[in-house]
Coordinates of C-alpha atoms in Angstrom, one line a residue:
Chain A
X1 CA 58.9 17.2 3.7
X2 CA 60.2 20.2 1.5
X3 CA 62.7 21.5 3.8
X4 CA 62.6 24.5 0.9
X5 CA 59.3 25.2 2.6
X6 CA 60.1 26.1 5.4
X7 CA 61.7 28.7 7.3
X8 CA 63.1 28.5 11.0
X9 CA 61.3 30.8 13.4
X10 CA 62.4 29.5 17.0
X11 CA 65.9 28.7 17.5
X12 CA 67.1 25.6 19.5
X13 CA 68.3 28.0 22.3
X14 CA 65.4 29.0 22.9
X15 CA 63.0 26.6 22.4
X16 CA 65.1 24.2 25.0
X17 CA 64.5 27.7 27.4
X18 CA 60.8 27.4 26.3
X19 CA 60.4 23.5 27.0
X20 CA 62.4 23.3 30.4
X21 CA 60.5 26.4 31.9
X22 CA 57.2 24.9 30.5
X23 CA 57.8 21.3 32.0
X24 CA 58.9 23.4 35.7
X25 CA 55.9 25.7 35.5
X26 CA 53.1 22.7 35.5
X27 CA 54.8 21.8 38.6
X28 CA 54.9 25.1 40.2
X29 CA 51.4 25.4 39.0
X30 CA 49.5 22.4 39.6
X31 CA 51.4 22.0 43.0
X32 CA 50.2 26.0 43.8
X33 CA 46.8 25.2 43.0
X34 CA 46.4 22.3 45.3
X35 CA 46.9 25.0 48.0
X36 CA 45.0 27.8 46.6
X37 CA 42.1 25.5 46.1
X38 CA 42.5 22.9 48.8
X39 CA 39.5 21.0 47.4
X40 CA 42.0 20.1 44.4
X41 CA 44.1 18.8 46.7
X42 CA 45.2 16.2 44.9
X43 CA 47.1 18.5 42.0
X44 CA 49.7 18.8 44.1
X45 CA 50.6 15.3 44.4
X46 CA 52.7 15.7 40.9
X47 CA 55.2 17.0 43.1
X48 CA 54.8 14.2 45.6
X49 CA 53.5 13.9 49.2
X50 CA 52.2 17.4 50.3
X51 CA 55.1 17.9 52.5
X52 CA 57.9 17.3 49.7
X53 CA 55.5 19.4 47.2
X54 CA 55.9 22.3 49.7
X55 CA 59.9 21.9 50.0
X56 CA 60.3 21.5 45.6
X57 CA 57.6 24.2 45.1
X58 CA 60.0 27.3 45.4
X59 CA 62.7 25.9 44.3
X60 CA 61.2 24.9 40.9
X61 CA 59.5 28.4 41.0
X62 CA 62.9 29.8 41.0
X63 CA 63.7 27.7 38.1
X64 CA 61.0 29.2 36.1
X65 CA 61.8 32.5 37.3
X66 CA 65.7 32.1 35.7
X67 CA 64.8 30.3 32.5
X68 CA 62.2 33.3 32.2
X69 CA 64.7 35.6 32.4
X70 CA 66.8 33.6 30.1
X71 CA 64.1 34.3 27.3
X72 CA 63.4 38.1 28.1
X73 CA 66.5 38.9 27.1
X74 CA 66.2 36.4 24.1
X75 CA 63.1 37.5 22.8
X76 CA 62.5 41.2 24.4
X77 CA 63.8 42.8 21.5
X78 CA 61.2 41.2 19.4
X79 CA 58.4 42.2 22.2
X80 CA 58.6 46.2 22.3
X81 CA 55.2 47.7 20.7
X82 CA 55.5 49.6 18.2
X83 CA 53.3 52.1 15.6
X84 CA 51.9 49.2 13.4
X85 CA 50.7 46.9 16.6
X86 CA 47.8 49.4 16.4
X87 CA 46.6 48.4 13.2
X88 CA 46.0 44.2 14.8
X89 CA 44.5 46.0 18.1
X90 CA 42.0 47.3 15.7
X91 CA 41.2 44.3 13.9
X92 CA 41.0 42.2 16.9
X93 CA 37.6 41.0 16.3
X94 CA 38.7 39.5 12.6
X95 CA 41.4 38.1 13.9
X96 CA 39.6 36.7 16.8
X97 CA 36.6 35.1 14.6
X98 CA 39.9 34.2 12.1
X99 CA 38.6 36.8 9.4
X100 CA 41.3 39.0 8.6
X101 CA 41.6 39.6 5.0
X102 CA 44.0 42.4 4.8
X103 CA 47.8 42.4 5.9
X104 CA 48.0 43.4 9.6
X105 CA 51.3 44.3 9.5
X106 CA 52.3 41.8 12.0
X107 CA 56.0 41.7 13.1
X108 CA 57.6 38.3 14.6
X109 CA 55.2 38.8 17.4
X110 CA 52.1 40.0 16.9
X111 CA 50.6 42.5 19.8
X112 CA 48.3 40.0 21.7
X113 CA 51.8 38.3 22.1
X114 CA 53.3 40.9 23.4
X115 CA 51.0 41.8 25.7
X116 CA 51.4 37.9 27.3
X117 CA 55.4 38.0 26.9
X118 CA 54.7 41.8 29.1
X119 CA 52.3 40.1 31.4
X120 CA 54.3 37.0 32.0
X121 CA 57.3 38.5 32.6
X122 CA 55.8 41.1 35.4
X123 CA 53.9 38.3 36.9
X124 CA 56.9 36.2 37.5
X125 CA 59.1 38.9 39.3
X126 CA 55.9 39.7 41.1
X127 CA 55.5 35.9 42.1
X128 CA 59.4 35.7 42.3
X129 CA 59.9 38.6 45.2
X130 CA 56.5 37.6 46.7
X131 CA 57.9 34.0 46.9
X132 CA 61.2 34.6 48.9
X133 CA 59.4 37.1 51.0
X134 CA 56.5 33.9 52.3
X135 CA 59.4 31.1 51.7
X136 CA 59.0 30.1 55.3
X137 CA 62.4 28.0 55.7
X138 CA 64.5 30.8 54.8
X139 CA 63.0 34.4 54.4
X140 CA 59.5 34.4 55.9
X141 CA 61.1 35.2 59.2
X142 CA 62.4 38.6 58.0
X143 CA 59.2 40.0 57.4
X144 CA 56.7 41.0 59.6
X145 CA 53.1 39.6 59.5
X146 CA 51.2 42.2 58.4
X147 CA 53.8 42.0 55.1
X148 CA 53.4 38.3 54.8
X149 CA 49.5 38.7 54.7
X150 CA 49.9 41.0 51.9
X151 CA 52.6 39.0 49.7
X152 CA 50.6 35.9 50.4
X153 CA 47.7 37.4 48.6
X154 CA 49.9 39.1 46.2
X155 CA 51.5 35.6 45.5
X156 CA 48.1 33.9 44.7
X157 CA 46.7 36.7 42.4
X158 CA 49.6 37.2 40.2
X159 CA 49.8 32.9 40.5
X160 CA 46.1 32.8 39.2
X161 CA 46.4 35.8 36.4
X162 CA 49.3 33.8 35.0
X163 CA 47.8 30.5 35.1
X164 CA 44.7 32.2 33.1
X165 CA 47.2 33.7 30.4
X166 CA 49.3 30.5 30.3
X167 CA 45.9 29.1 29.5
X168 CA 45.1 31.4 27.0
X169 CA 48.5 30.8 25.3
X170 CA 47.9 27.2 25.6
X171 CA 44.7 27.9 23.3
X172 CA 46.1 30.0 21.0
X173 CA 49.0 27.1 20.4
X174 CA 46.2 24.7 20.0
X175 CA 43.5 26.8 17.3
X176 CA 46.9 28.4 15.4
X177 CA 47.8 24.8 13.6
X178 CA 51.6 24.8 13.1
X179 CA 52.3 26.6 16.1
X180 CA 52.8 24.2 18.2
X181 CA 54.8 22.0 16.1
X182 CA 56.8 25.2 15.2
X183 CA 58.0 25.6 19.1
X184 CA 58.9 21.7 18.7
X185 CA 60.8 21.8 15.9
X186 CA 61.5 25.4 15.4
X187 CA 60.3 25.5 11.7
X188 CA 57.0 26.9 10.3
X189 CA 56.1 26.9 6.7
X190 CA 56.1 29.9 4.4
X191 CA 52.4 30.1 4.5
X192 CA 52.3 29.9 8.3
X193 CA 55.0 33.0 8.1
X194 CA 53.0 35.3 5.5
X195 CA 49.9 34.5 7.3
X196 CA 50.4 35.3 10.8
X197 CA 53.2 37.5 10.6
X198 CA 53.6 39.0 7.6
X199 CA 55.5 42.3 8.4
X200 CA 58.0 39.5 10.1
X201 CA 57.7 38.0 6.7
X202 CA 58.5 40.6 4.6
X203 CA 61.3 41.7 6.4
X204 CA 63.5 39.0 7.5
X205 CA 62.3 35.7 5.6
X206 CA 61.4 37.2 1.7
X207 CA 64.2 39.2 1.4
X208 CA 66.4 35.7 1.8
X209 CA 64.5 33.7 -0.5
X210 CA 65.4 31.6 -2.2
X211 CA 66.8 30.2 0.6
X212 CA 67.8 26.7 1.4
X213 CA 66.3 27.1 4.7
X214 CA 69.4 26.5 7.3
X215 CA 68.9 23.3 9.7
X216 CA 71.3 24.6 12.6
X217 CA 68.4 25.7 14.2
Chain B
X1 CA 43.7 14.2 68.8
X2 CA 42.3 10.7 67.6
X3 CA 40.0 10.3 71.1
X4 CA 38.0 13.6 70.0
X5 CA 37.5 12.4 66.2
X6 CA 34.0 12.7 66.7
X7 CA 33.6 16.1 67.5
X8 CA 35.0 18.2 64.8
X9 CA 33.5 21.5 64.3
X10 CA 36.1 22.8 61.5
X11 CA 38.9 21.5 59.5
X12 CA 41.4 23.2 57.4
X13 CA 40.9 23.4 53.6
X14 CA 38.0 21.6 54.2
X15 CA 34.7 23.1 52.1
X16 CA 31.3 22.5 54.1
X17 CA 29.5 20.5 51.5
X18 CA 31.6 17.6 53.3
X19 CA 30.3 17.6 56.7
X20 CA 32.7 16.3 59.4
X21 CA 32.3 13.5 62.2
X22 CA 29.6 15.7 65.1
X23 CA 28.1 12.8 66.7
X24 CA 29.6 14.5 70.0
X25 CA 28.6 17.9 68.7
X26 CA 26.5 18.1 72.1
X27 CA 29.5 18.6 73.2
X28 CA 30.0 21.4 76.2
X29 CA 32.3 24.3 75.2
X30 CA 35.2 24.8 77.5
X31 CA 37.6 27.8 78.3
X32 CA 40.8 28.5 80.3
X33 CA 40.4 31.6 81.9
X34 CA 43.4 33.5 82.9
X35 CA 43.2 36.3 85.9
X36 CA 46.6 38.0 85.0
X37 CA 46.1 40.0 88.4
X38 CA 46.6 36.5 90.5
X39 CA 49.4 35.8 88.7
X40 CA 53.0 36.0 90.4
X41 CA 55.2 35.1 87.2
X42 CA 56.2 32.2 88.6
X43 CA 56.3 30.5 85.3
X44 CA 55.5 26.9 86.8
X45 CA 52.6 26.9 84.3
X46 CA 55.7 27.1 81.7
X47 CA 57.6 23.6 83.6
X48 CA 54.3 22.1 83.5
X49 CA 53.8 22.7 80.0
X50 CA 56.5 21.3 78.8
X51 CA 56.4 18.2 81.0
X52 CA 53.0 17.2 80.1
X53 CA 53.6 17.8 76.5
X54 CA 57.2 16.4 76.7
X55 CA 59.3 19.5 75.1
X56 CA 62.8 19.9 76.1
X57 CA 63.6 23.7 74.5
X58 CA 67.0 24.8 74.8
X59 CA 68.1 26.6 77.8
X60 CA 68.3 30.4 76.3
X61 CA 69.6 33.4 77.7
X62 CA 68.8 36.3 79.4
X63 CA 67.4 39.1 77.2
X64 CA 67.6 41.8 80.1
X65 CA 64.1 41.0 80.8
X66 CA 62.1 38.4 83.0
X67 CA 60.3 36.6 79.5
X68 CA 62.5 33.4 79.5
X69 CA 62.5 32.1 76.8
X70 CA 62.1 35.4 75.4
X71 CA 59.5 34.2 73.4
X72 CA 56.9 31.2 72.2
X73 CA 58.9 28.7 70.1
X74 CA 58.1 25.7 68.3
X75 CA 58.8 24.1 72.0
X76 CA 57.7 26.4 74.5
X77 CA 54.0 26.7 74.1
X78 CA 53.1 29.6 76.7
X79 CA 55.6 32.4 77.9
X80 CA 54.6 34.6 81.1
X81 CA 55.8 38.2 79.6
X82 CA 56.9 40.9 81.9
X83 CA 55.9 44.6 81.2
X84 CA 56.3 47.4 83.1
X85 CA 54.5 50.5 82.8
X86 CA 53.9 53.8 84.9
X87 CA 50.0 54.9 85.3
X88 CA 49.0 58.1 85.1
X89 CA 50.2 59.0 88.7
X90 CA 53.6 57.9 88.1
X91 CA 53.3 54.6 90.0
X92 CA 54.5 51.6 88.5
X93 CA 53.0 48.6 87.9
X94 CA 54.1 45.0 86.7
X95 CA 52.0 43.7 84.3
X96 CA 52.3 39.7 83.8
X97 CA 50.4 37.7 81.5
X98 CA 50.3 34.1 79.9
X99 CA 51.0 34.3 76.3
X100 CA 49.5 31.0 74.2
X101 CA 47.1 29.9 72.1
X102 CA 43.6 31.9 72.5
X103 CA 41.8 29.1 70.9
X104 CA 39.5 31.5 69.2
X105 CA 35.9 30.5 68.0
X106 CA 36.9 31.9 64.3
X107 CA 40.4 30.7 64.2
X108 CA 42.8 32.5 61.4
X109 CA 45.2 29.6 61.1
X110 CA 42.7 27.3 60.5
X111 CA 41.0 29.8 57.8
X112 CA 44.7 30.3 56.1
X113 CA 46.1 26.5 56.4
X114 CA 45.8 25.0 53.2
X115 CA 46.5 21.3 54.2
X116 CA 43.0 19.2 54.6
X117 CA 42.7 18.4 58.2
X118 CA 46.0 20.0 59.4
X119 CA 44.3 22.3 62.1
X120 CA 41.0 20.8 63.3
X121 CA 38.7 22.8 65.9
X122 CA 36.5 20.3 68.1
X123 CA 32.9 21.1 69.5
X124 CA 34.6 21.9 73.2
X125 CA 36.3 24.4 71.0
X126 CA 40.2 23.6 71.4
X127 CA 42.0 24.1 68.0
X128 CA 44.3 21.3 67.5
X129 CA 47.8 21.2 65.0
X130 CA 47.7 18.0 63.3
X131 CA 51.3 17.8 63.1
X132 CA 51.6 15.1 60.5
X133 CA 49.3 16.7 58.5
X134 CA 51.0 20.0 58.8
X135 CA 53.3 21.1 55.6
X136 CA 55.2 23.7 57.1
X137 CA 54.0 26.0 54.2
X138 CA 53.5 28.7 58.0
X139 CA 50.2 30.1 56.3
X140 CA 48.8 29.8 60.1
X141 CA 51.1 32.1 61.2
X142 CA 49.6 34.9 59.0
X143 CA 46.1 34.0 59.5
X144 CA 46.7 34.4 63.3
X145 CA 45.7 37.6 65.2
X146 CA 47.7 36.6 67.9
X147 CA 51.1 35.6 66.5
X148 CA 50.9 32.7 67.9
X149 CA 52.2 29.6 65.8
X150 CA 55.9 28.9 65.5
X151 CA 57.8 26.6 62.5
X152 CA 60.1 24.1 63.6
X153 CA 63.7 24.4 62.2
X154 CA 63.7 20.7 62.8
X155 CA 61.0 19.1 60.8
X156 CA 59.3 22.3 59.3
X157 CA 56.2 21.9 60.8
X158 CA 53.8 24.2 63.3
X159 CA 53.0 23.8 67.1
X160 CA 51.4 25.4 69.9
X161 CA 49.4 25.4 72.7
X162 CA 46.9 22.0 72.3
X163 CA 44.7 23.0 75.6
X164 CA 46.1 19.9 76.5
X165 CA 43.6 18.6 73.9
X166 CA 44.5 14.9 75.4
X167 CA 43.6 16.2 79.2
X168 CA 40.7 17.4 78.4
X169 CA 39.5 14.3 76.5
X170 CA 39.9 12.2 79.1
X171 CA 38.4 14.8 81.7
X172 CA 41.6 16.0 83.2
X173 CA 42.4 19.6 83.3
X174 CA 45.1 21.4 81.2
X175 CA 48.7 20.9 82.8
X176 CA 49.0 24.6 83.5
X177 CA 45.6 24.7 85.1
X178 CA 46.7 21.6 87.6
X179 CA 50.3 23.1 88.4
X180 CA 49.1 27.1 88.9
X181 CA 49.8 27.4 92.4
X182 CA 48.1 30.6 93.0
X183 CA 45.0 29.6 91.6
X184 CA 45.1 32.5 88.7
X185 CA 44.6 29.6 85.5
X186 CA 41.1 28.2 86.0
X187 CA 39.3 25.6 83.6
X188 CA 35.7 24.3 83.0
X189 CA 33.1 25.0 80.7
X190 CA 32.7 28.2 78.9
X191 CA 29.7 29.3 80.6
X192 CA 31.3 29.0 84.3
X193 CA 34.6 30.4 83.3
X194 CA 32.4 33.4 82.7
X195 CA 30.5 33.5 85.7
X196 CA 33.5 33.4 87.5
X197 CA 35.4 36.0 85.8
X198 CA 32.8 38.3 86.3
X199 CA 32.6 37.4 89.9
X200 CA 36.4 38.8 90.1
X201 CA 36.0 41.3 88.1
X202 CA 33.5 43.1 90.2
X203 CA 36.1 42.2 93.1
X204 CA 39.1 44.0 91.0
X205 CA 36.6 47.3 90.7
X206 CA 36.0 46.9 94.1
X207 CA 39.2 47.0 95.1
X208 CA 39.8 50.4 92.6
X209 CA 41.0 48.9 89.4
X210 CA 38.3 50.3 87.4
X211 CA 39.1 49.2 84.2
X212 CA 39.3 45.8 85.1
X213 CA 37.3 43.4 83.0
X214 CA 36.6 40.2 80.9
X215 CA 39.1 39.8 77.5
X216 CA 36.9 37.6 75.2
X217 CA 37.1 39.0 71.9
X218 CA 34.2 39.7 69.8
X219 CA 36.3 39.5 66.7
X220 CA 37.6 36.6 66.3
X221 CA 33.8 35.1 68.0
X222 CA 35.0 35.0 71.1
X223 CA 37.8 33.0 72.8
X224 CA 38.3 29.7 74.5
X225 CA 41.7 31.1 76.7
X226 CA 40.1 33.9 78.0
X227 CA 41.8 36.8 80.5
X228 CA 40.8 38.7 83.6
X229 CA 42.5 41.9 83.1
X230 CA 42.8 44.6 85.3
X231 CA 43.7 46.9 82.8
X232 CA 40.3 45.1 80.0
X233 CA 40.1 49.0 78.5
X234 CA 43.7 48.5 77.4
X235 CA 44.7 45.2 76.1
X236 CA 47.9 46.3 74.7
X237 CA 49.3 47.2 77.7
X238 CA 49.6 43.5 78.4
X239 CA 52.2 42.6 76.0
X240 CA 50.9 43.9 72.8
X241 CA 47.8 41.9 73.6
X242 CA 45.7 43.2 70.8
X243 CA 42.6 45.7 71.9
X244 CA 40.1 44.1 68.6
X245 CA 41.5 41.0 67.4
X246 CA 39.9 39.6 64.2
X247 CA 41.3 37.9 60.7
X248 CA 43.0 40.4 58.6
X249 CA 40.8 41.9 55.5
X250 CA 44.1 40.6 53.7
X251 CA 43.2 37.2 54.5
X252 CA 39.4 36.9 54.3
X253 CA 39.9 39.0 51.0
X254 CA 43.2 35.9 49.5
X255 CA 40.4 32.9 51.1
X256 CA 37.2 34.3 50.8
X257 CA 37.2 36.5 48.3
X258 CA 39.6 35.6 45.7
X259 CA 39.2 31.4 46.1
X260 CA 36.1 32.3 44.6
X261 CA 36.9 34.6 41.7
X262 CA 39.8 32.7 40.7
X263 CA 37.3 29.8 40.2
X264 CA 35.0 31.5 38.0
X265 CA 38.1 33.1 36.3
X266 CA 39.1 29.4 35.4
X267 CA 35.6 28.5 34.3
X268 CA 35.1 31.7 32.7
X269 CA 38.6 30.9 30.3
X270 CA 38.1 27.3 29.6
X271 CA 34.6 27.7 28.6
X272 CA 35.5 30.5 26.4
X273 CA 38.6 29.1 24.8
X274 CA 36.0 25.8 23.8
X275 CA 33.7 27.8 22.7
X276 CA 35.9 30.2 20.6
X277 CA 37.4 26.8 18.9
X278 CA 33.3 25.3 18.2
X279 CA 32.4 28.9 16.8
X280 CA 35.5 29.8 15.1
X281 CA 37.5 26.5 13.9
X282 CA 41.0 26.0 13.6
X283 CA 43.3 28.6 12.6
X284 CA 44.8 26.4 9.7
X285 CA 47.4 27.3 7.3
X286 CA 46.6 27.0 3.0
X287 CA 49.5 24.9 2.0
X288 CA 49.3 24.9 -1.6
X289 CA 52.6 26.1 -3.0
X290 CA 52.9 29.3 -2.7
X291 CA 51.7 31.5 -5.8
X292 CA 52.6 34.5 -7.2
X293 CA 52.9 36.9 -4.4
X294 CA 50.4 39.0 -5.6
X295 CA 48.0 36.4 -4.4
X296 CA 48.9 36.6 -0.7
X297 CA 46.0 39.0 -0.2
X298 CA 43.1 36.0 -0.7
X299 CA 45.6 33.3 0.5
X300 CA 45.5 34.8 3.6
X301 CA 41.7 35.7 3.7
X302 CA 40.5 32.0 3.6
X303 CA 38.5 31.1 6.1
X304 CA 39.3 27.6 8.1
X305 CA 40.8 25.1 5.7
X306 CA 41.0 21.5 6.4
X307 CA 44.4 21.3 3.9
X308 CA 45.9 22.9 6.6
X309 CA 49.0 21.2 7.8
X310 CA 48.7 20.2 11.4
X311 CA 50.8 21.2 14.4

């Protein structure tokens, strides 16, 4: 491939922080699920006998929690809205149905993404207090019942909302081609860049040109 | 217990379009009845407890109160608590009761446990820990009403009061029943235990204690340990006993309410993230090397392109 082509988007970094957290959170997921919807039962058996599933459970939460963290401060910067994420919430629709003709002004991230980065980040701290507070070998005891009731079902909402944006992510991955592959290796092509995110573009990738794109990812 | 496997009303995380084993479903419903105003505080009902049931808590100390151990723990079962209290007229009274397991007829453990057949509740109406089933996860002990279940430090897992669930298979009384030496614990079905309470309670108001009564609450459909009280128009004097037990709102609305909505919010986003990708396509990329810039403008309003380069 014309390495000339293409320009690095993700660095290693944080694509390692990507791939860990991702390979902890279907853990913590499917292992959550099998007690949210006992009738899946059986989803929690990725984590072993139900027993073990319920001592790894938290601790690989807080795993996902940390590495989470590890990428806000990586990628916040790149996450705060600003004037021109206005002009993508109004052509949501074309670029929904993958019929926007006009530049969106789209910055590294474009504002549906920041809205998940804002969303997962507030779920997990939700899920992340929650979780110490109903951890029953070491906190639950602290807390009276009344305030376990609540963090339980605080613990399974925020659980299900990010499951369903994970999912979402998941899709948008999948129907953006070279998105995926882009997390992988880091690199997307020109084409990908000025299509997607052209502000982002514009302003850090043309103004190099023509650059030998760096492989130090 | 494996004797009553035929008889199983409920099971924990258990949905009902799986009936369970009810060819003993004929089954006579049986209660414990417990007339706190017979009761001396002895505590044998405690020795016998943990005899029959073969738990060796440690010896704890003295709290400055007569509860000993101060309270249930994953090895003692039932605690007699000690309150005192002043009436109206500045007389005081000592009001004893026999903490446990209610056994109720809507049991919140069994509603919050997520493990499939962890907590089982038989036709007679005992609710049984499955203790090899149990996770430890301690959901039970914030579906109870009562504060009843306790977690073992040991092996993480829950316990209380069984109703001697093996006794009363085999047609033997519970072990605090047999040992209560002044006949305040009684046992049999659901409908005598009743008959019989009522009997003393019209004694009790005969005797002045106006307000004494049957506890046998509604909320949680009624339960299988039942009390006389002599005090029934103040539970909570007894220990925090509570006046309308029932399942929190908090956990119906995280296991009846949400279960539900969190399935059709799963549905609802698979379906429409396959549906998007039949209407709409892939997202793909035009790969041709890159023109003039001027021509970024069309480039970028294809539609979906097949020359795309694939993730």
């Amino acid at each position: 491939m014309d390495n000339s082509n293409l320009v690095l988007r993700t660095k290693l970094i944080d694509r390692l922080f990507h791939w860990s957290m991702v390979s902890c959170f279907m853990l913590v997921a499917l292992s959550g699920l099998s007690w949210f919807f006992p009738s899946l039962n059986w989803l929690g058996y990725v984590l072993g006998p139900p027993q073990l599933a319920r001592v790894l459970h938290p601790f690989l939460g807080i795993a996902v929690f940390t590495l989470l963290m590890c990428m806000f401060v990586r990628f916040v910067h790149h996450n705060l809205f600003v004037r021109t994420d206005l002009t993508w919430f109004k052509h949501i629709m074309e670029v929904l149905l993958n019929k926007h003709g006009q530049k969106l002004q789209i910055g590294k991230y474009n504002a549906g993404q920041k809205i998940l980065f804002w969303g997962i980040m507030s779920l997990i701290s939700l899920l992340f207090v929650s979780g110490l507070m109903i951890w029953r070998a070491y906190f639950a005891a602290l807390f009276p019942v009344p305030v376990l009731r609540l963090a339980l079902l605080a613990h399974s909402v925020a659980g299900l909302a990010l499951i369903l944006l994970v999912i979402g992510h998941i899709y948008m991955g999948i129907w953006v081609r070279g998105s995926i592959g882009g997390m992988i290796s880091g690199y997307v092509s020109r084409a990908w860049a000025r299509q997607h995110h052209d502000r982002w573009y514009e302003e850090e990738i043309a103004p190099t040109k023509p650059l030998p794109s760096k492989r130090h990812g | 217990m494996g004797m009553q496997s035929q008889d199983i009303i409920r099971r924990s995380a258990t949905n009902g379009l799986t009936p369970l084993p009810q060819a003993r479903s004929h089954e006579q419903e049986v209660a414990k009845l417990i007339d706190v105003s017979l009761c001396t505080g002895c505590k044998g009902c405690q020795v016998a407890c943990s005899e029959w049931n073969d738990l060796r808590d440690e010896v704890g100390h003295n709290v400055g109160v007569y509860d000993n151990p101060a309270d249930l723990t994953p090895e003692t079962w039932t605690v007699i608590r000690f309150d005192e209290r002043e009436d109206e007229a500045g007389k005081l009274e000592w009001l004893l009761r026999k903490e446990g397991c209610m056994h109720c007829a809507e049991p919140g453990c069994l509603k919050a446990c997520p493990s499939p057949g962890a907590i089982l509740q038989f036709a007679n109406g005992i609710v049984d820990f499955q203790s090899e089933q149990c996770i430890g996860c301690g959901y039970c002990v914030a579906g109870c009403p009562f504060d009843i279940p306790r977690i073992s430090k040991k092996d993480n897992r829950a316990y209380k009061c069984t109703l001697c669930a093996d006794r009363v298979a085999v047609g033997q009384e519970p072990a605090c029943v047999k040992t209560c030496p002044t006949g305040a614990i009684s046992f049999g079905s659901k409908a005598e235990m009743k008959d019989l309470a009522a009997t003393r309670v019209e004694e009790l108001k005969g005797r002045g204690h106006n307000g004494a009564g049957l506890y046998d609450p509604a909320g949680v459909g009624g339960t299988h340990v039942m009390y006389v009280l002599t005090h029934a128009d103040q539970p909570s004097l007894y220990h925090r006993l509570p006046d309308d037990p029932h399942i929190s709102p908090v956990v119906r609305g995280w296991k009846e309410w949400l279960k539900p909505v969190g399935a059709l919010g799963f549905i609802a986003t698979l379906a429409g993230a396959f549906a998007h990708y039949m209407g709409v396509g892939a997202n793909t990329t035009d790969e041709t090397p890159p023109a003039e810039p001027e021509k970024e403008l069309e480039d970028a309003g294809q539609g979906p392109n097949d020359n795309g380069r694939d993730a």
